[in-house]
Short mmCIF file of C-alpha atoms in Angstrom, two decimals:
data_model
loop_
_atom_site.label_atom_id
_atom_site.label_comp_id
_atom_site.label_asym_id
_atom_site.label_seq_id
_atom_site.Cartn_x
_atom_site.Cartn_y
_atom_site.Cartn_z
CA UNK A 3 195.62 184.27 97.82
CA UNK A 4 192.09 183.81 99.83
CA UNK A 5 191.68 187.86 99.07
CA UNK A 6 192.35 187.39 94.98
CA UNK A 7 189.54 184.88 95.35
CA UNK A 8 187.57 187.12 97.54
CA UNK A 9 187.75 189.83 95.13
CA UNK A 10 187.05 188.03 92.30
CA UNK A 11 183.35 186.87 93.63
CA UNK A 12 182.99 190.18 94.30
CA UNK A 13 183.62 191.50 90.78
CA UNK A 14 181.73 188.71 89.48
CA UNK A 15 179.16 189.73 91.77
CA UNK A 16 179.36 193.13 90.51
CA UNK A 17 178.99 192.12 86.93
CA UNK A 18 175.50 189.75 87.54
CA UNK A 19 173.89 192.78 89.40
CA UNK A 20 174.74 195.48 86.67
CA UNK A 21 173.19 193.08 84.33
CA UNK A 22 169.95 192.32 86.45
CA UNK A 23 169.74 196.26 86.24
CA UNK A 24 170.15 196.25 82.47
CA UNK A 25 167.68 193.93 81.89
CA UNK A 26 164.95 195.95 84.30
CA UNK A 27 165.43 198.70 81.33
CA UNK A 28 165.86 196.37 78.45
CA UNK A 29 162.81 193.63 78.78
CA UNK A 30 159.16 194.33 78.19
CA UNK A 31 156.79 193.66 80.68
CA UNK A 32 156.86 193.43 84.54
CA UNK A 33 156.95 189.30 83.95
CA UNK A 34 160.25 189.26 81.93
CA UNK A 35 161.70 192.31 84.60
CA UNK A 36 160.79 190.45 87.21
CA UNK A 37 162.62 186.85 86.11
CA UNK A 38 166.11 189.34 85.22
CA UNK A 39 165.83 190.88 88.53
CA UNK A 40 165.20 188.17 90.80
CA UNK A 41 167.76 185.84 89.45
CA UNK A 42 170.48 188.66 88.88
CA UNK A 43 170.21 190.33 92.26
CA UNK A 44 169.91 187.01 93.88
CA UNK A 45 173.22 185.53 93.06
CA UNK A 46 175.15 188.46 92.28
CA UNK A 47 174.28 190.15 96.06
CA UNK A 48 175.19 186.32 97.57
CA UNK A 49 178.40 186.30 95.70
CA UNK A 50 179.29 189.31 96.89
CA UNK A 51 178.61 188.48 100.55
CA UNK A 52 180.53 185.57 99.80
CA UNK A 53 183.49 187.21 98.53
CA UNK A 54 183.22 189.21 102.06
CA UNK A 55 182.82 185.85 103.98
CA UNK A 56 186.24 185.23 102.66
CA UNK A 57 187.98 188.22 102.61
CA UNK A 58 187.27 188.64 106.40
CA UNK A 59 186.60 185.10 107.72
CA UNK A 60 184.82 183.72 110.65
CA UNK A 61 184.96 186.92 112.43
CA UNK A 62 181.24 189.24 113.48
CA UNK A 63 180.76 190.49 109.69
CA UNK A 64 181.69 187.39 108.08
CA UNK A 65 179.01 184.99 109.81
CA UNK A 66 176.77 187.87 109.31
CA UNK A 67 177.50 187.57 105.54
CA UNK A 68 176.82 183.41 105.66
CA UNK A 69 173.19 183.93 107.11
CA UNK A 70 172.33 187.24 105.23
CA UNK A 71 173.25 184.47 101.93
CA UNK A 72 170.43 181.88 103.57
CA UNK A 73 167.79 184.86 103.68
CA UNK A 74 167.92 186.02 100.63
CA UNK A 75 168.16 183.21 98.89
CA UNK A 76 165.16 182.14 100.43
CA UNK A 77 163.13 185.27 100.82
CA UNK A 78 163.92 186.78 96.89
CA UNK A 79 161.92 183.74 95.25
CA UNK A 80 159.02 184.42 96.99
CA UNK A 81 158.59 188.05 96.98
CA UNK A 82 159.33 187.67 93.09
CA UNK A 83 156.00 184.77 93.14
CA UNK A 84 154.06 187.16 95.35
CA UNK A 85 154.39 190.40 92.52
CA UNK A 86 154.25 188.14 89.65
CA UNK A 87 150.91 186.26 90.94
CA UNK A 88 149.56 189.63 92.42
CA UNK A 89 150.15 191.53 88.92
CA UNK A 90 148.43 188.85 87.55
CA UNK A 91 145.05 189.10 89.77
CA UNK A 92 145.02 192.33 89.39
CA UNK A 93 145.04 192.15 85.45
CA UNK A 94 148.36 193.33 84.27
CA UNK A 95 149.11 191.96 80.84
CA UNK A 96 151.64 190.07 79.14
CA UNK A 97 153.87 191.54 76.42
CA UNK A 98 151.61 191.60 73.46
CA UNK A 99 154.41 189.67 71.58
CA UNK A 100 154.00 186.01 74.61
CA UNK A 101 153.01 183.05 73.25
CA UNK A 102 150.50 181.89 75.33
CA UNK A 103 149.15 182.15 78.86
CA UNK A 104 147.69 179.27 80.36
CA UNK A 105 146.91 181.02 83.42
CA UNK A 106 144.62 183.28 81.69
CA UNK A 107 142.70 180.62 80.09
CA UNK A 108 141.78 178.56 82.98
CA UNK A 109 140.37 181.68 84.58
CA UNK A 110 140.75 180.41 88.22
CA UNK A 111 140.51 184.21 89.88
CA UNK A 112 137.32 185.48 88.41
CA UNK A 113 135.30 182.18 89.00
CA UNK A 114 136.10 182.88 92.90
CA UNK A 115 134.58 186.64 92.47
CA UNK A 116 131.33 185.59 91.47
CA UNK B 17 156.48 169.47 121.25
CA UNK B 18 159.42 168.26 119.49
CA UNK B 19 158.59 171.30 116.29
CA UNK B 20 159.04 173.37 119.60
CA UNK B 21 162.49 171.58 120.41
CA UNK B 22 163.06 172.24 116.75
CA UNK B 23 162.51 175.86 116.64
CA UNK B 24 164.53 176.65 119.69
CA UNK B 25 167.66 175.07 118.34
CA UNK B 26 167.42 176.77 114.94
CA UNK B 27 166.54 180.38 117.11
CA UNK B 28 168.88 180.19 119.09
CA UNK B 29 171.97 178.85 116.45
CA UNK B 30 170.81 182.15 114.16
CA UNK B 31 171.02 184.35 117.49
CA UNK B 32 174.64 183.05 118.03
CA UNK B 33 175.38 183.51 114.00
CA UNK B 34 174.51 187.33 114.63
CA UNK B 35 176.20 187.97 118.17
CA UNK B 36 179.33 186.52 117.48
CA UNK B 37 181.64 186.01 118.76
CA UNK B 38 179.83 184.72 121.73
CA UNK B 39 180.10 185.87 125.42
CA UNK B 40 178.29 184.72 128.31
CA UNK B 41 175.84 187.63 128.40
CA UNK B 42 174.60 186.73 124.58
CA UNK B 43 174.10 183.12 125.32
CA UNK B 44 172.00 184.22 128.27
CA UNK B 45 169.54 186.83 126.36
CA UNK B 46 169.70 184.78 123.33
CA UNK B 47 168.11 181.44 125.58
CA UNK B 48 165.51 183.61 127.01
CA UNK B 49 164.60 185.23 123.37
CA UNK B 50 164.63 181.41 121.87
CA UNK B 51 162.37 180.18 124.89
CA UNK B 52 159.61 182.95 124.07
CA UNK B 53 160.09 182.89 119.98
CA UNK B 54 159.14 178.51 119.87
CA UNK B 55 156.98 179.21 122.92
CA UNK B 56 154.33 181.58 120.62
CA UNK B 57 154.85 180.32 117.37
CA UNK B 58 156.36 176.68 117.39
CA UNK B 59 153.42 174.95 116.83
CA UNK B 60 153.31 176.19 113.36
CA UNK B 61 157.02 175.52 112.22
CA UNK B 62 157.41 171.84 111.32
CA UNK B 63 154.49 169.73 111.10
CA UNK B 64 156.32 166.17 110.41
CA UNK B 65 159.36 166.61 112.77
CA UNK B 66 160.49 162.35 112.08
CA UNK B 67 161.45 162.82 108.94
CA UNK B 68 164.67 164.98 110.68
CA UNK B 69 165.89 162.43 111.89
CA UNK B 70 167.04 159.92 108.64
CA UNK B 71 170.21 160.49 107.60
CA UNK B 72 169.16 160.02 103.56
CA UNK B 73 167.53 163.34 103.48
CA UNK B 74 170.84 165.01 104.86
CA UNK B 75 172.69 163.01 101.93
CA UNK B 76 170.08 164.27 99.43
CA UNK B 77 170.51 167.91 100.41
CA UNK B 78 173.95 167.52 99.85
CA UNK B 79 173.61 166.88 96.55
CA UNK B 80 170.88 169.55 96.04
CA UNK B 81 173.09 172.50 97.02
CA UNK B 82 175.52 172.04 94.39
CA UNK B 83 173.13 171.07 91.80
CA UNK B 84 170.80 174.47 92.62
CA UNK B 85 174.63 177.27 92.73
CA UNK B 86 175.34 175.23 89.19
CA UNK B 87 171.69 175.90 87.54
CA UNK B 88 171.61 179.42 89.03
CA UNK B 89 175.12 180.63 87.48
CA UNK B 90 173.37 179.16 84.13
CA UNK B 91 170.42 181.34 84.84
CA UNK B 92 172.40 184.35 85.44
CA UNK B 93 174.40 183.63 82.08
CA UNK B 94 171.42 183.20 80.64
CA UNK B 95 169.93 186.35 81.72
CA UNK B 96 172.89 188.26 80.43
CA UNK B 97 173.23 187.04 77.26
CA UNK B 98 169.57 187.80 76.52
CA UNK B 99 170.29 191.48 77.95
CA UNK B 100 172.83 191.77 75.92
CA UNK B 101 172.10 190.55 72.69
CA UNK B 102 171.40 193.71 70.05
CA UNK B 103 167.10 191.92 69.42
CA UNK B 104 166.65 190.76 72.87
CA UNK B 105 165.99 187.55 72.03
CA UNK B 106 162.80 186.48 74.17
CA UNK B 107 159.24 184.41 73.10
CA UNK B 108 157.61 184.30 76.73
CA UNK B 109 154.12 182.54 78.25
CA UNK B 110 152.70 181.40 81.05
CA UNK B 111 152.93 177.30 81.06
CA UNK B 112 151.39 174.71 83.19
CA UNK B 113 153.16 172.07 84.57
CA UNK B 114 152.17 168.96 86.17
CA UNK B 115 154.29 168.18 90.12
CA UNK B 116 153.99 165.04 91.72
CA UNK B 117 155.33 166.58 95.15
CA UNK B 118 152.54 166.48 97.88
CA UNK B 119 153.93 168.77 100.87
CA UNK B 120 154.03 172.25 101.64
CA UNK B 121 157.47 172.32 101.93
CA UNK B 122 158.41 170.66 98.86
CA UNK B 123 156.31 172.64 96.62
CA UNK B 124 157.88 175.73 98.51
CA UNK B 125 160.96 174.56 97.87
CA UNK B 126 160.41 173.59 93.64
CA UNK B 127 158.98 176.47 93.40
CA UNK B 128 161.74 178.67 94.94
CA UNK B 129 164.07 176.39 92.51
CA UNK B 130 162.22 177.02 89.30
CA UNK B 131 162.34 180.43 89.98
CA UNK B 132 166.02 180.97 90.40
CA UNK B 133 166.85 178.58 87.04
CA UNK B 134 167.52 179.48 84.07
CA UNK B 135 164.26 181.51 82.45
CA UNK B 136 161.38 180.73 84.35
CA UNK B 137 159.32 182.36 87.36
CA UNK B 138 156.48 180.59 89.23
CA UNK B 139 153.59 182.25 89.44
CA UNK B 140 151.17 180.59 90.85
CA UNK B 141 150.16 177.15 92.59
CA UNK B 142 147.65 174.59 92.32
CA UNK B 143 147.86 172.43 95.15
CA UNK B 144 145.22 170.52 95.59
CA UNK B 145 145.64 168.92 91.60
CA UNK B 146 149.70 169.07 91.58
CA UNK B 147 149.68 172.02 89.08
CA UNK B 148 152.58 175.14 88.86
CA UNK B 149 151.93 177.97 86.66
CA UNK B 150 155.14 179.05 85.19
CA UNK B 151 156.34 182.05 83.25
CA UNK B 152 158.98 181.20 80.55
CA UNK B 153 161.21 183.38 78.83
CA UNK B 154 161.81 181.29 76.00
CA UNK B 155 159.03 179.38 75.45
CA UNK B 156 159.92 175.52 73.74
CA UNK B 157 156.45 173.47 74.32
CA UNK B 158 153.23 174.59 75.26
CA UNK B 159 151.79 171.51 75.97
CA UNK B 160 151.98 170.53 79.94
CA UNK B 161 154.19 166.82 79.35
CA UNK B 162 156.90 168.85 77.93
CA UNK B 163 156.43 172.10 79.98
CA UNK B 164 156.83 169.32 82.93
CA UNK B 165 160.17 167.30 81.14
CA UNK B 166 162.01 170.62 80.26
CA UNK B 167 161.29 172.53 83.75
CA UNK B 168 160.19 170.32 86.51
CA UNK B 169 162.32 166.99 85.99
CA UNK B 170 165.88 168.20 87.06
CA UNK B 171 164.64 168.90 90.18
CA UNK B 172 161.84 167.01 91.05
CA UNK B 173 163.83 163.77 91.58
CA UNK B 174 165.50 164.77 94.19
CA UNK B 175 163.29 167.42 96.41
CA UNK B 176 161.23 163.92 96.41
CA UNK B 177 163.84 162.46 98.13
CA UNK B 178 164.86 165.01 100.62
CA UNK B 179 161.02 166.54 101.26
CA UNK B 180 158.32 163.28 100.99
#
């Protein structure tokens, strides 16, 4: 019974993370890449140490799994706000297609140059 | 001193995580390891270490966790079916949004949160006027009151709780 469930995070898993790929290949700027990526590979990666967590229990590799979950849930967030704000200093552009960028406007990077 | 106390506890708990199951010869390594690691850098690990001790920022986390799995399975759902979808349906900006949450840790932790719900990424951070810079895939108001009601709201409440 505990391995059905086990394998089923794990397919689940499976499925969020070939999706997260997709959309790397599908969306149209880094911006947009970068919110599929982060998100996808962030839960589908913890479900999938989950599903391990139960399939082996409370033995070496399963408490391994529980703390590699903490880290990366708490690690991928801010490497994906460390590329997004660096591509922005460094002037990569939106999608021509974005709405608006407030960001841009306020010009808060190239006030500190001068 | 007691961010020190902190530290080694927390050290030496993830030490025992990753050398289970536990022996004699761990536990030994893994105090000495934990006495050097808050030694050097303990100082700089919690600066307010009261507010571990009430017992109504436990209750508030509790709540958090479950709230934060259920808005990231949305994002992910979200995420596929714009992947998915044959036009790839997507209208993105940058917005601004207005936090009332003072501390480092609070704003760490929103902005961790907005990034793993559904369509937005945080970009940057204005801390000194309360302001987060967010990139939205779907972009419903431009304007920073509803930016703020549609992203912010849901979470703000109660990160105030468990982080002011």
């Amino acid at each position: 019974m505990i391995d059905t469930i086990g394998i089923i995070f794990i397919g689940l898993g499976i499925f969020f993370d070939l999706f997260g790929c997709l959309g790397l290949i599908r969306f149209p700027d880094l911006y947009n890449r970068l919110q599929a990526s982060t998100k996808c590979v962030t839960f589908g990666t913890g479900s999938i140490l989950f599903g391990t967590f139960l399939i082996v229990g409370f033995t070496a590799a399963g408490i391994k799994a529980l703390f590699t979950i903490i880290f990366i849930v708490l690690t991928a967030p801010v490497s994906a706000h460390a590329l997004s704000k660096s591509a922005h200093m460094s002037g990569i552009p939106l999608w021509q297609e974005s709405v608006c960028d407030k960001l841009e406007d306020e010009n808060r990077y190239k006030k500190n140059d001068q | 001193m007691r961010s020190k106390i902190v530290l080694f506890i927390v050290a030496l708990v993830v030490w025992l995580g990753f050398t289970w199951p536990p022996d004699l010869s761990h536990l030994l390594v893994g105090i000495l390891v934990a006495i050097f690691v808050a030694y050097m850098t303990g100082d700089m690990f919690i600066t307010r270490p009261h507010h571990l001790i009430h017992p109504l920022r436990y209750f508030w986390l509790f709540v958090y966790i479950p709230v934060f799995i259920w808005e990231c399975f949305k994002a992910n759902l979200d995420v596929v079916y714009r992947v998915i979808h044959p036009d790839v349906p997507i209208n993105p900006g940058i917005v601004k949004v207005k936090t009332k949450l003072k501390s480092d840790t609070g704003i760490t932790f929103l902005a961790n949160s907005i990034t793993l719900t559904p369509g937005t990424l945080s970009v940057d951070v204005d801390q000194d006027n309360g302001y987060l810079y967010i990139h939205w895939i779907h972009v419903f108001n431009e304007d920073v009151e509803g930016a703020t009601k549609d992203i912010v709201r849901r979470f703000e409440y109660i990160l105030e709780r468990i982080f002011e």
